Coordinates of C-alpha atoms in Angstrom, one line a residue:
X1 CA 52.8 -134.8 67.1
X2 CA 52.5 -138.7 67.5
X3 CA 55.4 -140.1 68.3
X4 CA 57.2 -142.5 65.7
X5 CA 58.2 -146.0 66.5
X6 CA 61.8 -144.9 66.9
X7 CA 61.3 -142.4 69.0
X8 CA 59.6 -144.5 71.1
X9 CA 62.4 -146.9 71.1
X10 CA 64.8 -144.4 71.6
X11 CA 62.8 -143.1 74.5
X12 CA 63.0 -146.7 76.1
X13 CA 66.3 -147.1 75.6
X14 CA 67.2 -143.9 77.3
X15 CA 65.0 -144.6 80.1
X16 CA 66.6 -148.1 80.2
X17 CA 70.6 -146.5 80.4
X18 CA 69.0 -144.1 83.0
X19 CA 67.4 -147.1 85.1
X20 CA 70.7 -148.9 84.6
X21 CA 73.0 -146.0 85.5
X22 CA 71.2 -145.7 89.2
X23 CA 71.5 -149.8 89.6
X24 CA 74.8 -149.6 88.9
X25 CA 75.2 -148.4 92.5
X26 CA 76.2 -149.5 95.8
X27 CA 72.6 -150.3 97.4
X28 CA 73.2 -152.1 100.2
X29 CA 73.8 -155.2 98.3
X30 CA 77.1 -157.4 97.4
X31 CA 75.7 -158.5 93.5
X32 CA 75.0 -156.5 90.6
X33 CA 73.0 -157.8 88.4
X34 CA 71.8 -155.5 86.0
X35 CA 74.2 -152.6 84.7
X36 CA 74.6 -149.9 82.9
X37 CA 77.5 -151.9 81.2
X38 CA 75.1 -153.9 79.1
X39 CA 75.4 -150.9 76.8
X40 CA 79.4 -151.1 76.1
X41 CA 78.9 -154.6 76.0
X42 CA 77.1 -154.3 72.5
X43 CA 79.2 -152.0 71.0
X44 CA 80.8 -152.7 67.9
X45 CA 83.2 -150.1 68.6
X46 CA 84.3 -151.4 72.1
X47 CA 84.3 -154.7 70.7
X48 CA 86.8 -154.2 67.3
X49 CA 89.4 -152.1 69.2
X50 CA 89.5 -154.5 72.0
X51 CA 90.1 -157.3 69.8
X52 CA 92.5 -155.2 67.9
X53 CA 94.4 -154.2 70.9
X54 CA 94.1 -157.3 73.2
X55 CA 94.4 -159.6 70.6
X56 CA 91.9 -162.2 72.2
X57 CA 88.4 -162.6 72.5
X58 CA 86.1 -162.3 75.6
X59 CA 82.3 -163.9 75.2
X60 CA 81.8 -160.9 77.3
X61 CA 81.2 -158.6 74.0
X62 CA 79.3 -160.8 72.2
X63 CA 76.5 -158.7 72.6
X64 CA 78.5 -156.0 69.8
X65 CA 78.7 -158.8 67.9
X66 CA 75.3 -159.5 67.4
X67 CA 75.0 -155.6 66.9
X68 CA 77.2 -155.9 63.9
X69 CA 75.4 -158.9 62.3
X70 CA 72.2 -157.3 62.8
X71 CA 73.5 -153.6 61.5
X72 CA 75.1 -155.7 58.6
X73 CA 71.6 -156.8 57.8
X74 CA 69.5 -153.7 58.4
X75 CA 72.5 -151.0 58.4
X76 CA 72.7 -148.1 60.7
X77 CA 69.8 -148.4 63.0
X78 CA 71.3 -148.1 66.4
X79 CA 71.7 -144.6 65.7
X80 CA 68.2 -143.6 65.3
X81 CA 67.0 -146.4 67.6
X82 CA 68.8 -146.9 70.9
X83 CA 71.7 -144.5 70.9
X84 CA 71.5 -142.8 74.6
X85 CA 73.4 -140.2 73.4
X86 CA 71.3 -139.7 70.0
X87 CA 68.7 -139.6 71.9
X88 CA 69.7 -136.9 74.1
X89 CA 70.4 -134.6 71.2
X90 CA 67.5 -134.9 69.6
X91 CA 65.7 -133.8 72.8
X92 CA 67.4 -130.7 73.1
X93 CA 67.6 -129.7 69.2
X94 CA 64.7 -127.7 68.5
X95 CA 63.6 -128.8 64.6
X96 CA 62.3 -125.6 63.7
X97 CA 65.5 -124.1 63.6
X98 CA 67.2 -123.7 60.2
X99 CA 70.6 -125.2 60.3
X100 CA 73.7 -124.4 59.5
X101 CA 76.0 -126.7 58.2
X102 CA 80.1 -126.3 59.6
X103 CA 82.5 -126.7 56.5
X104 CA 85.3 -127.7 58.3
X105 CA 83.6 -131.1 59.7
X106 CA 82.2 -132.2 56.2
X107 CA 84.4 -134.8 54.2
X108 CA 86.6 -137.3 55.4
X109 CA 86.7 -135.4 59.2
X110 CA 85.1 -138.9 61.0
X111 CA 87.6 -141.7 59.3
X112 CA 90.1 -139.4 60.6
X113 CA 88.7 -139.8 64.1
X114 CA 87.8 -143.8 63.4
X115 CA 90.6 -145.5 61.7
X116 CA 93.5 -143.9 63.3
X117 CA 91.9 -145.1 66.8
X118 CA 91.6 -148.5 65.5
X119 CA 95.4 -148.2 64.0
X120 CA 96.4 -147.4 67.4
X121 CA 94.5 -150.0 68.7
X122 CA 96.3 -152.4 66.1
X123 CA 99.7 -151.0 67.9
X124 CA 98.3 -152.3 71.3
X125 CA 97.1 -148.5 72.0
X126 CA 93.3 -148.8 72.6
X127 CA 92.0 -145.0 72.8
X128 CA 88.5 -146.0 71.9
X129 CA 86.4 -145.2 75.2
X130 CA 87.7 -141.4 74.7
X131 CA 85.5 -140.7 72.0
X132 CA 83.1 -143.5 72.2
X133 CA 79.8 -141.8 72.2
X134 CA 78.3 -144.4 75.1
X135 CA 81.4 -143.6 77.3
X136 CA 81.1 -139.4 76.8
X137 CA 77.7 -139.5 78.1
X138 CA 77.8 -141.7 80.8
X139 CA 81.4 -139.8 82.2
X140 CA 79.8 -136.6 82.1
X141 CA 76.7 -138.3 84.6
X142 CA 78.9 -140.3 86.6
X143 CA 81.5 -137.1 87.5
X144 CA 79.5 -134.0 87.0
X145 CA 75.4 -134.3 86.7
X146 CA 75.2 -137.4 89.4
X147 CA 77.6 -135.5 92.3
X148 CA 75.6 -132.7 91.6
X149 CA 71.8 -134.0 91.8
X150 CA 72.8 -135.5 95.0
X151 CA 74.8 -132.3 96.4
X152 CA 71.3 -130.2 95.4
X153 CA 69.3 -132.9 96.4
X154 CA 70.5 -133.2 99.8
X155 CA 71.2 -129.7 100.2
X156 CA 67.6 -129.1 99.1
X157 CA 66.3 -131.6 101.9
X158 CA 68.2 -129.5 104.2
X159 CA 66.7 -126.4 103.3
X160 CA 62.9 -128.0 103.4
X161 CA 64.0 -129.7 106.9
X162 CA 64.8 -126.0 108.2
X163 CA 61.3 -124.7 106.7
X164 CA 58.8 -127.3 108.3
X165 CA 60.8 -127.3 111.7
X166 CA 59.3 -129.6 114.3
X167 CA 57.4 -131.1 111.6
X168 CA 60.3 -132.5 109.4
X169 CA 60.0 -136.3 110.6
X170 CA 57.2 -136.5 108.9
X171 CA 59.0 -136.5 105.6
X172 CA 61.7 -138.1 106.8
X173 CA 61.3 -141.9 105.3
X174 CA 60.4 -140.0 101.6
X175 CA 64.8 -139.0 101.8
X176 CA 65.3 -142.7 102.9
X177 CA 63.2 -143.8 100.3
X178 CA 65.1 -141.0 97.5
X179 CA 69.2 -142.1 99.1
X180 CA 68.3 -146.1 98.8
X181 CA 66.7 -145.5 95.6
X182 CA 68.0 -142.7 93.2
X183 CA 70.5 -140.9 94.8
X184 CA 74.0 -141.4 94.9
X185 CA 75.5 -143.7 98.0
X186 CA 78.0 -141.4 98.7
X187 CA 78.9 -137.9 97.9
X188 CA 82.3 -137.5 95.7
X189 CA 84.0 -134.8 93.6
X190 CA 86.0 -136.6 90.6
X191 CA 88.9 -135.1 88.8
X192 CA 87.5 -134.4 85.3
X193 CA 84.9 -133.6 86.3
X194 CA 84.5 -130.0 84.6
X195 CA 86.3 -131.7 81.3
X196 CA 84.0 -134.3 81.6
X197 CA 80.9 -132.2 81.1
X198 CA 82.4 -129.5 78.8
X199 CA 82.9 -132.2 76.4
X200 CA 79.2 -133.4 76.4
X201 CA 78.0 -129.7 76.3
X202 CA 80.2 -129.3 73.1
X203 CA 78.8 -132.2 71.8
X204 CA 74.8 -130.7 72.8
X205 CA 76.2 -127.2 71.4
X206 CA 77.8 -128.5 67.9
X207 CA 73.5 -129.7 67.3
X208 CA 72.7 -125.7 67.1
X209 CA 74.4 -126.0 63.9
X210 CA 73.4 -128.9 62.2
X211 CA 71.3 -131.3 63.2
X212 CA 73.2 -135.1 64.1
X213 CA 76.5 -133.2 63.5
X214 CA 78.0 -135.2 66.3
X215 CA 76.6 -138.2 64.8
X216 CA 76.8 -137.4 61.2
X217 CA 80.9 -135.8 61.3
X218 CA 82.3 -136.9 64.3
X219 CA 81.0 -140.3 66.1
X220 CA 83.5 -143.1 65.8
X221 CA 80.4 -145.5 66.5
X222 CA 78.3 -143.3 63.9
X223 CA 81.3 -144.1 61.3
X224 CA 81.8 -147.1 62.0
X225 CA 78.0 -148.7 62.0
X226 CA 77.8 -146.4 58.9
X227 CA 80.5 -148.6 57.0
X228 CA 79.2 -152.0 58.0
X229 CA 75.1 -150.5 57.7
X230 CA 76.7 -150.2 53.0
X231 CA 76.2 -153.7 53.2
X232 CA 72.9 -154.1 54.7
X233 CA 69.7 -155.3 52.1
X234 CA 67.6 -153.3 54.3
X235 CA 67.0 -149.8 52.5
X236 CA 65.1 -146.8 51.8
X237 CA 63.0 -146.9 48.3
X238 CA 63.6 -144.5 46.8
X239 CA 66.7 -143.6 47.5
X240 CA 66.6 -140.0 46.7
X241 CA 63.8 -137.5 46.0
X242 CA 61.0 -139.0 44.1
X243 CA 59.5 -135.1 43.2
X244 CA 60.0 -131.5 43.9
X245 CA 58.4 -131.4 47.5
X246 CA 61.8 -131.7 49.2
X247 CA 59.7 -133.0 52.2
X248 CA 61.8 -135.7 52.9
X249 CA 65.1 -133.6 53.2
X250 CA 63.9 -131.2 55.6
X251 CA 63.0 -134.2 57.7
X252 CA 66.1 -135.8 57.2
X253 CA 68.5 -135.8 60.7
X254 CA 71.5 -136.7 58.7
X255 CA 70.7 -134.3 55.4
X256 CA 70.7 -136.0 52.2
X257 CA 74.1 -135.8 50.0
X258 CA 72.8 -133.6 47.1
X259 CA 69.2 -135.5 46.1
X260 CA 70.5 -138.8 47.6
X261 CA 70.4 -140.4 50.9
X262 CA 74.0 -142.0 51.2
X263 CA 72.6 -145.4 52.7
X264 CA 75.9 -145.5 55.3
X265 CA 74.1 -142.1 56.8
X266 CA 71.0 -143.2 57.2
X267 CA 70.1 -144.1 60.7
X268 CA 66.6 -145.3 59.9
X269 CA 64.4 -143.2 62.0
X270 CA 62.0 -143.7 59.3
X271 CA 61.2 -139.5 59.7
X272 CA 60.5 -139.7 55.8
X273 CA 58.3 -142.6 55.7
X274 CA 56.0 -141.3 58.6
X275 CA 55.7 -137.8 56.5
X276 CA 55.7 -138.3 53.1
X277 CA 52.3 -136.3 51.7
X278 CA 52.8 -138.6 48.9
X279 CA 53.1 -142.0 50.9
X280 CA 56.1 -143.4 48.5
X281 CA 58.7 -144.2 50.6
X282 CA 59.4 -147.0 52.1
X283 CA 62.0 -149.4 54.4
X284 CA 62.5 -153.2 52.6
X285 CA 64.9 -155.9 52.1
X286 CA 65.9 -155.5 48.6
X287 CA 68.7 -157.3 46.5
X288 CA 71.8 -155.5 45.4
X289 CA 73.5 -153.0 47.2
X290 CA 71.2 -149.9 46.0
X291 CA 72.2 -146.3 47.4
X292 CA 75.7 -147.7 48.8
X293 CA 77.4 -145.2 46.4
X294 CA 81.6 -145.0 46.2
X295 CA 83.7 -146.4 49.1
X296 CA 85.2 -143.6 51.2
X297 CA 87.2 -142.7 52.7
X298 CA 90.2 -142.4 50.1
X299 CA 93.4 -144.6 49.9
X300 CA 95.2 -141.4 51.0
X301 CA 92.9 -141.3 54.1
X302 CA 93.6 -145.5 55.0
X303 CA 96.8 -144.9 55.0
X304 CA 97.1 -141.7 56.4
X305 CA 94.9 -143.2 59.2
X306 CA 97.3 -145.8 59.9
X307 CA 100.3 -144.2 60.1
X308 CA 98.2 -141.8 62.5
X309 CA 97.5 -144.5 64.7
X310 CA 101.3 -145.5 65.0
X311 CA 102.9 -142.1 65.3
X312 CA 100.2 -141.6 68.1
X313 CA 101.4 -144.8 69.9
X314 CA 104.4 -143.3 70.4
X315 CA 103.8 -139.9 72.3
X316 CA 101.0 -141.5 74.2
X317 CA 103.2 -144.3 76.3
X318 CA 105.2 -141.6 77.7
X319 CA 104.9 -142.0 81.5
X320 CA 106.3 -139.6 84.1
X321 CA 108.7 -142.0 85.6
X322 CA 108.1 -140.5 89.0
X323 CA 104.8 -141.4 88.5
X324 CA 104.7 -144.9 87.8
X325 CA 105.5 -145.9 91.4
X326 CA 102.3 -144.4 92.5
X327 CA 100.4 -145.7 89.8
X328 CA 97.5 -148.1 91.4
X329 CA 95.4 -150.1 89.7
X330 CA 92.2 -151.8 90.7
X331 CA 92.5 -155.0 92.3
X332 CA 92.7 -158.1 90.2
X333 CA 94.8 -156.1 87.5
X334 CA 98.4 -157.7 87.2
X335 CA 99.6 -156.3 83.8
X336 CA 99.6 -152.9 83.4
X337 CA 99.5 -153.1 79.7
X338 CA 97.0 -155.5 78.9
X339 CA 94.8 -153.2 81.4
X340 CA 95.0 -150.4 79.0
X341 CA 94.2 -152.4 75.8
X342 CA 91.2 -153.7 77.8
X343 CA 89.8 -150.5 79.8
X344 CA 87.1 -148.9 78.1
X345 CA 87.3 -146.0 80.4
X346 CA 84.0 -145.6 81.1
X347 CA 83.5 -144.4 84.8
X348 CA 81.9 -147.5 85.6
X349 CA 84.3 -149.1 88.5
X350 CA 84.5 -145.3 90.2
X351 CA 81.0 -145.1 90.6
X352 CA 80.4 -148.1 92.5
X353 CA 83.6 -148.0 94.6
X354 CA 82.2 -148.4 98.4
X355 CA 85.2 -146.5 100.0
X356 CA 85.8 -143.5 97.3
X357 CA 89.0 -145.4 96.1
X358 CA 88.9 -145.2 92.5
X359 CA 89.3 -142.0 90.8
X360 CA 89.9 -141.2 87.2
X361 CA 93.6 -140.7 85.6
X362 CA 94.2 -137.2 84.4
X363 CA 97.6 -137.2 83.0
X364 CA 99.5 -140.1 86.2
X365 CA 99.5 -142.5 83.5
X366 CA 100.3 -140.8 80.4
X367 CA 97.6 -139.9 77.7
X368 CA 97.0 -143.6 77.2
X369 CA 95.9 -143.9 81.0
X370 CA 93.5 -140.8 80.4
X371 CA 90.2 -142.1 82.5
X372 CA 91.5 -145.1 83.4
X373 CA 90.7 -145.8 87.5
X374 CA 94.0 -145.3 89.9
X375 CA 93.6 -145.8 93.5
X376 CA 94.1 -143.3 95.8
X377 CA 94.4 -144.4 99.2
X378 CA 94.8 -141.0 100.6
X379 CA 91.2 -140.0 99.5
X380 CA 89.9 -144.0 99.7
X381 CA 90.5 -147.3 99.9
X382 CA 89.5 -150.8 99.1
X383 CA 87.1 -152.1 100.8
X384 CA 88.3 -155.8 101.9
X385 CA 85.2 -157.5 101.4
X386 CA 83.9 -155.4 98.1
X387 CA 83.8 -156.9 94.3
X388 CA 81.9 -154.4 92.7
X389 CA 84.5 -153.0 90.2
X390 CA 84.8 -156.3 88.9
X391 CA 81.3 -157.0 88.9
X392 CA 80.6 -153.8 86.5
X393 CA 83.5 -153.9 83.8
X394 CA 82.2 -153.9 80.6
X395 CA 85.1 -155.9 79.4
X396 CA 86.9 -157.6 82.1
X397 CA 89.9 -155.4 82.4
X398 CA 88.8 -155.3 85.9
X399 CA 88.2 -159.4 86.5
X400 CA 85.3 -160.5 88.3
X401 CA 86.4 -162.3 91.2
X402 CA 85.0 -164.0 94.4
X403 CA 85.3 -162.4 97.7
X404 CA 88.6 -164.9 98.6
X405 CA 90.2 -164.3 95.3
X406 CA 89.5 -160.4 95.3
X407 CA 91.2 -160.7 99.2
X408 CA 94.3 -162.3 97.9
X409 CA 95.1 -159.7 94.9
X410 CA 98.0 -157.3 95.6
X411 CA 97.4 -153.6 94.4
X412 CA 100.4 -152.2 95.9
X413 CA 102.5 -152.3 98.9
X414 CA 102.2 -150.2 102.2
X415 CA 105.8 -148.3 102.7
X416 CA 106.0 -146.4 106.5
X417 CA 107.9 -142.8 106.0
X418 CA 109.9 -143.1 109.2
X419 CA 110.2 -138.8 108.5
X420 CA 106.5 -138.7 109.1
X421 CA 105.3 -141.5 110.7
X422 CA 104.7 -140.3 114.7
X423 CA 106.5 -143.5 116.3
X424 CA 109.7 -142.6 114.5
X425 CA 109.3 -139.2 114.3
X426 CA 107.6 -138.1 117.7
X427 CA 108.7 -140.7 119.5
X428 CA 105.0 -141.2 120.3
X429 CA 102.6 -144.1 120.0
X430 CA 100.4 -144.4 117.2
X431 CA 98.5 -147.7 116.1
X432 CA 96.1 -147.1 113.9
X433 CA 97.1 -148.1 111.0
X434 CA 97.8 -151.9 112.5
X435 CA 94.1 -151.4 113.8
X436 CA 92.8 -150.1 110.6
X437 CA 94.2 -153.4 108.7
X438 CA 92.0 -155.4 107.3
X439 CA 94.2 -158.8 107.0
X440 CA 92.9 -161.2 109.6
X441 CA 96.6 -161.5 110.8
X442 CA 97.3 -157.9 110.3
X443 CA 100.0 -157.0 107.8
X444 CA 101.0 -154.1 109.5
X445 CA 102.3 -154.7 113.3
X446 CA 103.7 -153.4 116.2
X447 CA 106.5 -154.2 118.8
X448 CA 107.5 -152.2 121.8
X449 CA 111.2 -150.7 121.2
X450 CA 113.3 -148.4 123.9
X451 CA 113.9 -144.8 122.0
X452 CA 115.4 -141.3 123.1
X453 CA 112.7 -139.6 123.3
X454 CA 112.7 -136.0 121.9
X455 CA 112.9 -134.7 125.6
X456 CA 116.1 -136.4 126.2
X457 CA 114.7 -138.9 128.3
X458 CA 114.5 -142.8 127.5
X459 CA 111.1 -144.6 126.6
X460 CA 109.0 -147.1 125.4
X461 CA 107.5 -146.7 122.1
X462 CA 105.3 -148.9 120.3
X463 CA 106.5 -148.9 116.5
X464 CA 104.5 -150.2 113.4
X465 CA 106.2 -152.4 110.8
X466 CA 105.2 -154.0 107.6
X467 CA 104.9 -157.5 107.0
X468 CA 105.2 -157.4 103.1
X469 CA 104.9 -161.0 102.2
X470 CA 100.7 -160.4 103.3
X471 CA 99.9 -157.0 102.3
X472 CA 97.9 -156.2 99.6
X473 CA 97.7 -153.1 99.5
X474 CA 94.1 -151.5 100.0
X475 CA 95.4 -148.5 101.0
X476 CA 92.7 -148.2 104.5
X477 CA 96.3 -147.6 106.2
X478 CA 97.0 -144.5 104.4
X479 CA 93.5 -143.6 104.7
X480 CA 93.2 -143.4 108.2
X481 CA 96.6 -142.2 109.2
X482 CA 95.9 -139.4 111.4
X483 CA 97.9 -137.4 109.7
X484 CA 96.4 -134.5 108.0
X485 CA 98.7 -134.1 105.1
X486 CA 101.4 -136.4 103.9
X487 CA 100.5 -139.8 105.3
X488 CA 103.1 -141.5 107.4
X489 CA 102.5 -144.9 105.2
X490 CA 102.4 -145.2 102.1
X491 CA 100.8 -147.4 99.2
X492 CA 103.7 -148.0 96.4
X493 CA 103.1 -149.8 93.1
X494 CA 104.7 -153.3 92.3
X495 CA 106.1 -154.8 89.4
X496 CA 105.1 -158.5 91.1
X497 CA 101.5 -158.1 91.6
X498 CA 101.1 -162.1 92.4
X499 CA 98.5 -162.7 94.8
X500 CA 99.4 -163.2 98.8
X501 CA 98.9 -166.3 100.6
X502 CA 96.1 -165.1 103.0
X503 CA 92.7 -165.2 102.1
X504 CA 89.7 -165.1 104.4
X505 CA 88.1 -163.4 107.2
X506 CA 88.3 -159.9 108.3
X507 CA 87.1 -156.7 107.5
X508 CA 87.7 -153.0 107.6

């Protein structure tokens, strides 16, 4: 079959997020300039729960804003037009298959899901990114699919390096060519990984049932684009059937509601138009609001929804307090809490980390940190020189700063455990972690002291200390302690994140 226009569009778009998802990647250059974060960046639903939760405005998301205009003019058509995640569903659902429809999701299912997240995000609680359609597809690449096309690409390269034998330089610059190009820059295993991708498969596995049923009973983006698209003057004619074919129903990806096409499901992929044996349908601008039909959901739903959105504010701040101390953030972020009303939690900053530092929250900051990026200096650090996190935030929750300024922000500060640490507790010398530090005057030192040594006998010992006032906390001194379990200095978290004093030069 021909393609249709929107599935054309819907195949560039997805090609585009694919092209934009391997650029946002460290390539052997300092600057990003094209990311995959151009997608959050025009969604409505990223945009209203930050501005709900934040309670300011960053010209950062004016792209959603332009997206809401435009679906307030035409109605739903991101759906069935540039939707990655659409897309990718409608590539795997095979439309011969009769579906079945799952009670249980029909009715008021996706306001429940919609308006309680934007309660909470009223209540300074932004879960948004967790079920934000954009943000489920590109965690499940970024953690599971990406780690693992590099693991089997490289492994694969092995295996045909073994096969040709003497021969296998030959091919050599086609792998250089794949690693600058394609593959990942580094080879990491995420936390959430598995969760990650289960969620996207139950998302791919709910479409055996009903075609769009993601889309149709469950997207928070779906719902919401659906209640600002019963205002749009852009609209199928006619609304409903027009005979007894039924043509248009089977073709339909979001099913007609009885013998009419509710106009806040329609996603426009203009399926009906393009098969009609009859040619009568059409897509016009036409006055009135036509197929809109009665506002749902219910009062009992709004305010069900809200009160939702509060209780779940509650439950949702709770923090181990054991964790909090070991709770670091990216650098540049000074206030924990206007972080996580910011933080879109889309996988973004992890991806592009240079040094593996940034790894995704499981439950160290409470289910509102779910995703968010900690540091953890025992797996990675932060690179001195490195701005990329910034550079690829969707919605500055992560600022983008300079080189200098980056330098200068405090993510934590380095703590020696004298119980671990082999000049106090082996009465040995160790410097590497004063070697390791990347402050051009070093912000960890040492100075010769006379110990016992453990044989009895006196001796000179080189121990490290910590000069607080210009550490900032990147964490490359846990990192390379030679240690191979519990480091013997530690990265804690700081209530005064100002910035330190020192700026420039060095480098890990």
């Amino acid at each position: 079959m021909k393609p249709t226009s929107s599935r054309t569009s819907q195949l560039a778009f997805l090609a585009l997020f694919l092209v934009l998802f391997v650029q946002t990647e460290y390539r052997g250059r300092d600057e990003i300039n094209a990311a995959v974060n151009a997608f959050f960046r025009a969604d409505p639903l990223v945009f209203f729960s930050y501005l709900l939760a934040a309670k300011t405005w960053t010209w950062l998301l004016l792209p959603a804003v332009l997206m809401a205009v435009t679906t307030l003019l035409l109605g739903r058509f991101f759906c069935g037009w540039i939707c990655p995640l659409g897309t990718v569903l409608d590539l795997v659902t095979p439309k011969s298959r009769t579906r079945r429809p799952i009670a249980a999701l029909k009715g008021n299912l996706k306001y429940w899901l919609l308006l309680p997240i934007l309660a909470a995000a009223l209540f300074n609680l932004n879960l948004a990114g967790l079920l934000d359609p954009m943000a489920i597809l590109l965690r499940g690449v970024t953690f599971f699919l990406y780690p693992l096309l590099g693991l089997g690409a490289r492994e694969g390269w092995v295996g045909l390096y073994h096969l040709l034998g003497e021969r296998r330089d030959a091919i050599a610059p086609a792998y250089e060519l794949l690693h600058a190009h394609l593959l990942p820059f580094r080879e990491t295993l995420y936390p959430l990984a598995a969760f990650s991708a289960l969620v996207l498969l139950a998302i791919i596995v709910l479409e055996q049932f009903e075609e769009r049923n993601w889309c149709r009973n469950l997207c928070p983006l779906g719902t919401l684009l659906g209640l600002l698209g019963r205002f749009s003057l852009f609209r199928r004619i006619p609304a409903g059937l027009c005979g007894d074919c039924g043509k248009c129903r089977e073709l339909c990806p979001t099913t007609f509601d009885r013998d009419l096409l509710a106009k806040e499901e329609c996603i426009l992929c203009m399926e009906c138009q393009l098969h009609c044996p009859h040619q009568r349908i059409s897509f016009r601008l036409a006055a009135g609001r036509g197929n809109a039909g009665p506002f749902l959901p219910e009062r009992r739903v709004l305010l069900g929804s809200v009160a939702t959105g509060l209780l779940l504010a509650i439950p949702a701040r709770f923090r181990p307090p054991e964790k909090g101390e070991r709770l670091l953030r990216p650098p540049g972020v000074r206030d924990e809490a206007e972080f996580l009303n910011k933080c879109v939690r889309c996988g973004e900053c992890m991806k592009v980390c240079l040094k593996n530092a940034l790894y995704p929250a499981a439950w160290q900051a409470g289910m509102e940190g779910l995703y968010t990026p900690l540091v953890v200096p025992r797996l990675g650090y932060c690179e001195y020189n490195c701005t990329l996190c910034g550079q690829v935030c969707p919605t500055g929750a992560i600022p983008k700063l300079p080189a200098g300024a980056k330098q200068r922000e405090v993510i934590g500060k380095a703590v020696l455990d004298k119980n671990h640490c082999l000049p106090f507790a082996k009465r040995i010398d160790c410097m590497v972690c004063e070697e390791h530090c990347p402050i051009p005057s070093k912000a960890i030192r040492t100075r010769e002291v006379e110990v016992l040594g453990l044989d009895g006998v006196r001796k000179k010992v080189r121990e490290p200390y910590v000069v607080e006032d210009i550490c900032n906390g990147c964490g490359i001194c846990e990192n390379a302690c030679p240690l191979e379990t519990k480091a013997g200095i530690e990265v804690f978290g700081v209530k005064n994140r100002a910035p330190i004093a020192e700026a420039t030069g060095g480098g890990a």
